[in-house]
PDB file of C-alpha atoms in Angstrom:
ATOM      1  CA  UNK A 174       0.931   2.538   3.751  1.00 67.00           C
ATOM      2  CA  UNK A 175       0.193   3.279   0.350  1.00 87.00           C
ATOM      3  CA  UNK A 176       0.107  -0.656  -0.278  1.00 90.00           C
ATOM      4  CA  UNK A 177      -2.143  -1.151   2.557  1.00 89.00           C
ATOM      5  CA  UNK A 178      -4.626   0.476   1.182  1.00 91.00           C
ATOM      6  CA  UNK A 179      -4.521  -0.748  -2.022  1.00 93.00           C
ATOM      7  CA  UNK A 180      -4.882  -4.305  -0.960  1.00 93.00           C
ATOM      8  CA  UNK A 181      -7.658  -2.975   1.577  1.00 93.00           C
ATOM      9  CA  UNK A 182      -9.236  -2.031  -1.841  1.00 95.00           C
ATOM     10  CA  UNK A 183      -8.699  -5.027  -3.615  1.00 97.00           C
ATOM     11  CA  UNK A 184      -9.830  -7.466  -0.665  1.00 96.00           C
ATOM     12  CA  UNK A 185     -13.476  -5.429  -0.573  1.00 97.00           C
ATOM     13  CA  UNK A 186     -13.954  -5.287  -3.941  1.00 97.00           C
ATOM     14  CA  UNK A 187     -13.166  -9.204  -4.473  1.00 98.00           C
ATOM     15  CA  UNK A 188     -15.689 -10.641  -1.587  1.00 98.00           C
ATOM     16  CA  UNK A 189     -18.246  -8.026  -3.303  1.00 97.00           C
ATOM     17  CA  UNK A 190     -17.425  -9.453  -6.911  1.00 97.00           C
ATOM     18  CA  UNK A 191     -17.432 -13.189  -5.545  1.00 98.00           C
ATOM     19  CA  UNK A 192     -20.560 -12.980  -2.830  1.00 97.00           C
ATOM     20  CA  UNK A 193     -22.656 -11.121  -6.427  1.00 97.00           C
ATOM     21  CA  UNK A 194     -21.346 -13.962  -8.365  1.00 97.00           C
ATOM     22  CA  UNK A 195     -22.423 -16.415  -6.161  1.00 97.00           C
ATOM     23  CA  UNK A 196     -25.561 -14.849  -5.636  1.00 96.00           C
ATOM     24  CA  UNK A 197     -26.540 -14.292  -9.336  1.00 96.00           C
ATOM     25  CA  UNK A 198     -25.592 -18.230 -10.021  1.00 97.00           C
ATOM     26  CA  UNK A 199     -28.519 -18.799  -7.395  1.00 95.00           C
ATOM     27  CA  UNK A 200     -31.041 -16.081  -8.444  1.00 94.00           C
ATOM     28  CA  UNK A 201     -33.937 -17.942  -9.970  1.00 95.00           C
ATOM     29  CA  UNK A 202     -33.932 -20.552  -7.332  1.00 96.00           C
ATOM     30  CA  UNK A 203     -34.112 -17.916  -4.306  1.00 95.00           C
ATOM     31  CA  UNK A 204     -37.083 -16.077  -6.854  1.00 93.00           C
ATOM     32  CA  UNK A 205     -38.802 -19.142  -5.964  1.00 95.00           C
ATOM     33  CA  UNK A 206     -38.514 -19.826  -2.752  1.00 96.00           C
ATOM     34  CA  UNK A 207     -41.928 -18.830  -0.198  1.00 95.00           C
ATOM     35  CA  UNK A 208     -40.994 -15.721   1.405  1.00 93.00           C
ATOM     36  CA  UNK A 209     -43.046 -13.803   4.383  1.00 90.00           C
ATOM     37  CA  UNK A 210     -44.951 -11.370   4.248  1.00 88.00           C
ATOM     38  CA  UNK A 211     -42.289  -8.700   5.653  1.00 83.00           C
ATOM     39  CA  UNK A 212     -39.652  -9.451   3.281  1.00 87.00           C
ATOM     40  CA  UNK A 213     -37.289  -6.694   2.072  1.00 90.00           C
ATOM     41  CA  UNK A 214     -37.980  -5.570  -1.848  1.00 90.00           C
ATOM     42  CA  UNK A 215     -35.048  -7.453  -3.409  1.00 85.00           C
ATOM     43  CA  UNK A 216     -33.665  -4.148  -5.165  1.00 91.00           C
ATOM     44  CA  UNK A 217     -33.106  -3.146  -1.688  1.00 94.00           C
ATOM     45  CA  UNK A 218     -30.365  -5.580  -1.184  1.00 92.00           C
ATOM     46  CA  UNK A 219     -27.573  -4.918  -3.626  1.00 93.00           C
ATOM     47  CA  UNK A 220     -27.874  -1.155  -2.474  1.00 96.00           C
ATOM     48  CA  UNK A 221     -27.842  -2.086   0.709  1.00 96.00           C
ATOM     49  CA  UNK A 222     -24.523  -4.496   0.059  1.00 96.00           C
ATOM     50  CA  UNK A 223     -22.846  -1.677  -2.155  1.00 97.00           C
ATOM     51  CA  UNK A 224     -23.343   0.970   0.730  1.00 97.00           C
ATOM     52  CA  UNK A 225     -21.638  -1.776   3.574  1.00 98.00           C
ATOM     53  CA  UNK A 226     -18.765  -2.447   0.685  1.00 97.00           C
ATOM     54  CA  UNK A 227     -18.061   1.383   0.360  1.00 97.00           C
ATOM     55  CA  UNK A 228     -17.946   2.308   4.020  1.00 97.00           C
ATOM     56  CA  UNK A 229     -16.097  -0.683   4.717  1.00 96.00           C
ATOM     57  CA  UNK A 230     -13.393   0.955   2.937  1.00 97.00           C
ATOM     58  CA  UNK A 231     -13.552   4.644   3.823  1.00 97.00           C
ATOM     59  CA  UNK A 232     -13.759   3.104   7.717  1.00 96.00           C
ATOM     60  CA  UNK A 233     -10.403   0.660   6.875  1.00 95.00           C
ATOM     61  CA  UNK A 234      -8.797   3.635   5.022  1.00 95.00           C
ATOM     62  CA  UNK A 235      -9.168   6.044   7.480  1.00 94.00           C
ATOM     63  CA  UNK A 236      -8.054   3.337  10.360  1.00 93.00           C
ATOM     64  CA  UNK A 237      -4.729   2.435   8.355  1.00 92.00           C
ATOM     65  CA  UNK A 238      -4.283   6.109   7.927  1.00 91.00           C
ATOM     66  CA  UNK A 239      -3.938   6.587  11.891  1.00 89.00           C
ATOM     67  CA  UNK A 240      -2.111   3.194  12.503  1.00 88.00           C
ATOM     68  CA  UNK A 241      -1.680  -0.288  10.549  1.00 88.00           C
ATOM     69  CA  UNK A 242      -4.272  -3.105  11.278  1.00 91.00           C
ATOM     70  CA  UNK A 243      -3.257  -5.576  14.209  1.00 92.00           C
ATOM     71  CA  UNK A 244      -2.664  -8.862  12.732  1.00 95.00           C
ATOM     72  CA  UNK A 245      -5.769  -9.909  14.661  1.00 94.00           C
ATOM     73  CA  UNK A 246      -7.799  -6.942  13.358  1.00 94.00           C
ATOM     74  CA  UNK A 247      -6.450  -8.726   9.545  1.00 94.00           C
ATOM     75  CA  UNK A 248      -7.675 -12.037  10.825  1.00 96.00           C
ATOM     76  CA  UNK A 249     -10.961 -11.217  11.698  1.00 97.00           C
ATOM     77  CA  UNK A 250     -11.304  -8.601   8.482  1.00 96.00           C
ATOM     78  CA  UNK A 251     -10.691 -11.747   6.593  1.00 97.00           C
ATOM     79  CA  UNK A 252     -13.324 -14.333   8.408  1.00 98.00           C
ATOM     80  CA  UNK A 253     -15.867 -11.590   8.341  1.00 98.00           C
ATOM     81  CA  UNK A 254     -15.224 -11.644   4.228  1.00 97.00           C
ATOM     82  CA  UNK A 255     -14.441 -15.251   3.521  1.00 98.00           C
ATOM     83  CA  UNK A 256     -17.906 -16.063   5.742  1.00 98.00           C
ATOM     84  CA  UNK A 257     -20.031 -13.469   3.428  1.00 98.00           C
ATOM     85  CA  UNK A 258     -18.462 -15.281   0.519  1.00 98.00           C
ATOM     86  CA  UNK A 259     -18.556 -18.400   1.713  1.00 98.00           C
ATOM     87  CA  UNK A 260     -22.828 -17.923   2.668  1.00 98.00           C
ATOM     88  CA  UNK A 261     -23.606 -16.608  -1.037  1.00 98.00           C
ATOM     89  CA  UNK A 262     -21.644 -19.741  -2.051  1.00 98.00           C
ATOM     90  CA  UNK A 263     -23.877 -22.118  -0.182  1.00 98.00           C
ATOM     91  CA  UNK A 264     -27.013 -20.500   0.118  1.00 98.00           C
ATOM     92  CA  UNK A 265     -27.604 -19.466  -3.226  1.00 97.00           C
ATOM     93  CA  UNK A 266     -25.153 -22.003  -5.551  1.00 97.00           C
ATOM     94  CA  UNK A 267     -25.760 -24.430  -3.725  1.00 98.00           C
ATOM     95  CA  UNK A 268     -29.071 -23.962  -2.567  1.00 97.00           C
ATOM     96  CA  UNK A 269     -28.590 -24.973   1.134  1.00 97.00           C
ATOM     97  CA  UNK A 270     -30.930 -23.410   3.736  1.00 97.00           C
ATOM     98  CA  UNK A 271     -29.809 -24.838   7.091  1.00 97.00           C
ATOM     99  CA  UNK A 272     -26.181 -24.959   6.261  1.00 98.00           C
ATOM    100  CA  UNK A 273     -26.793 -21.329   4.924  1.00 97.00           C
ATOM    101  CA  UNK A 274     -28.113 -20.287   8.301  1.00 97.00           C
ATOM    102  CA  UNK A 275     -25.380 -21.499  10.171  1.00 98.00           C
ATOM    103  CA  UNK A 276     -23.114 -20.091   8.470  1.00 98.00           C
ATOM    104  CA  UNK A 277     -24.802 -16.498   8.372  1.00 98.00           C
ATOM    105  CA  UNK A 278     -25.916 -16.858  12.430  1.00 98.00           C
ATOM    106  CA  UNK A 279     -21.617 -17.109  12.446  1.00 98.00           C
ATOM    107  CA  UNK A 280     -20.859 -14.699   9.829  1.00 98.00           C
ATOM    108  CA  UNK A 281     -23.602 -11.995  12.593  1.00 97.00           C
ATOM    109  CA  UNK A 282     -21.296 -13.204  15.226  1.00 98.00           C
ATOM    110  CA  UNK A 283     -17.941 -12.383  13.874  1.00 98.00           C
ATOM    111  CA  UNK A 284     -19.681  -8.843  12.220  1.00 97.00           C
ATOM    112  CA  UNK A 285     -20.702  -7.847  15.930  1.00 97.00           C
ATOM    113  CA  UNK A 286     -17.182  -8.683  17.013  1.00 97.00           C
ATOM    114  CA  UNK A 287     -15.344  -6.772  13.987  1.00 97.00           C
ATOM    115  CA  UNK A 288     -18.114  -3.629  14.495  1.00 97.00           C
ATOM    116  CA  UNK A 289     -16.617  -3.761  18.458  1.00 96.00           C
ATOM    117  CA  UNK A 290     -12.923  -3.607  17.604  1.00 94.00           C
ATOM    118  CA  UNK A 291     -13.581  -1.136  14.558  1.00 95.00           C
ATOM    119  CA  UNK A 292     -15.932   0.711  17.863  1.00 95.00           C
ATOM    120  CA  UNK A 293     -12.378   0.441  20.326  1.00 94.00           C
ATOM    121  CA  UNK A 294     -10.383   1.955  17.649  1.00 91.00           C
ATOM    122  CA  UNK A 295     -12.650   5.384  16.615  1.00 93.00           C
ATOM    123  CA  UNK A 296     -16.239   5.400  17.953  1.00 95.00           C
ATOM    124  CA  UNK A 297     -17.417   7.680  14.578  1.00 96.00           C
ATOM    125  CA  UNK A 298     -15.930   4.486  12.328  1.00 95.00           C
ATOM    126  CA  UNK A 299     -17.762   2.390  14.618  1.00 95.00           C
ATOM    127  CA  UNK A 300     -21.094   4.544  14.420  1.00 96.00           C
ATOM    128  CA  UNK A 301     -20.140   4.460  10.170  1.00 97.00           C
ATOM    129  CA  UNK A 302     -20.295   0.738  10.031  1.00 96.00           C
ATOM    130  CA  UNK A 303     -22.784  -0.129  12.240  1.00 97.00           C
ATOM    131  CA  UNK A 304     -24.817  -0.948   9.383  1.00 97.00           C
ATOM    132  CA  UNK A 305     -23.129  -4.043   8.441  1.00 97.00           C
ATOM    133  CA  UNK A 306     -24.000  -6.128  12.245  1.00 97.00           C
ATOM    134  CA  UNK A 307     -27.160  -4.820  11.867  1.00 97.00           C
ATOM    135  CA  UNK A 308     -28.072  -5.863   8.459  1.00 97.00           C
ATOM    136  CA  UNK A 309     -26.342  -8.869   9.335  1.00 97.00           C
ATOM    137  CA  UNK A 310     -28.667  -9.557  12.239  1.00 96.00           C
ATOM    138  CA  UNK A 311     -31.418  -9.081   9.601  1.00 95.00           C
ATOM    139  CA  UNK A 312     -30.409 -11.198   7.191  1.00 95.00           C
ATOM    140  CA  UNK A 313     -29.970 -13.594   9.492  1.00 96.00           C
ATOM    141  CA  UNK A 314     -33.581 -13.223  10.351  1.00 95.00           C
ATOM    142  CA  UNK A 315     -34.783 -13.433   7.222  1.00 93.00           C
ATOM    143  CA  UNK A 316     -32.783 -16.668   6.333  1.00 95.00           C
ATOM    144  CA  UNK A 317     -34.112 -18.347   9.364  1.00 96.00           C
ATOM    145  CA  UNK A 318     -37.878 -17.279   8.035  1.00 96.00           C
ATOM    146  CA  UNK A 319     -36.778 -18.696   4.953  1.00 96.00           C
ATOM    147  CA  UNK A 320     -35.931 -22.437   6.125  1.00 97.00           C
ATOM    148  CA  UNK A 321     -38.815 -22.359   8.307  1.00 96.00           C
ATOM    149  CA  UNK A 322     -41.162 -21.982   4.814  1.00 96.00           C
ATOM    150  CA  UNK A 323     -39.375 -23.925   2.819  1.00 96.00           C
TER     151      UNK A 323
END
């Protein structure tokens, strides 16, 4: 158990480290990109990020702490992380809009999915981390705006 939650640790903390990384590499090009009117102040974002990253793992800690993840509930864990990673890789490294929106309109998709098993398993977890579809679905709005003016 103990090792479960360690590696539930570890596997947060690393799509945090890499999705920042990724992001940073991209910073001054996103700075310059035309953004509408309604966009979210950027400090907002990494606070925003850090709060989904911590409940994340309260949420997974006290799941594993009641009964070990389904091999399935693993599997989609790890889409739902390699997808966040894998959208601060190509939006902001490699400064790709429409690939970047595909890839986020999937990454909302598999979020909404996770939040529903997380939902079946404890409702209050599911009420906890129904931040992350939700910013998702945001994001995703905002990316969209974001191709559409640039």
């Amino acid at each position: 158990m103990k090792k479960n939650i360690i590696i539930t640790i570890i596997s947060v903390v690393a799509v945090a480290i890499l999705g920042t990384i990724f992001a940073q590499i991209g910073m001054g090009w996103f700075e310059g990109l035309i953004k509408p009117k309604e966009w979210i102040p950027s400090f907002i974002i990494p606070i925003v990020w850090t709060i989904i990253y911590l409940l994340f793992i309260y949420v997974l800690i006290k799941w594993q702490t009641r009964q070990p993840l389904t091999k399935e509930n693993i599997i989609l864990l790890a889409i739902n992380g390699v997808l966040n990673v894998l959208w601060c890789l190509v939006f902001f490294t490699l400064n790709q809009l429409f690939l970047g929106n595909v890839i986020i309109i999937f990454n909302a998709l598999f979020g909404l999915r996770l939040y529903f098993e997380i939902c079946k398993e404890d409702a209050m977890n599911g009420l906890i981390i129904s931040i992350y579809p939700i910013w998702l679905c945001i994001a995703t709005t905002l990316n969209i705006a974001l191709w559409i003016l640039n």
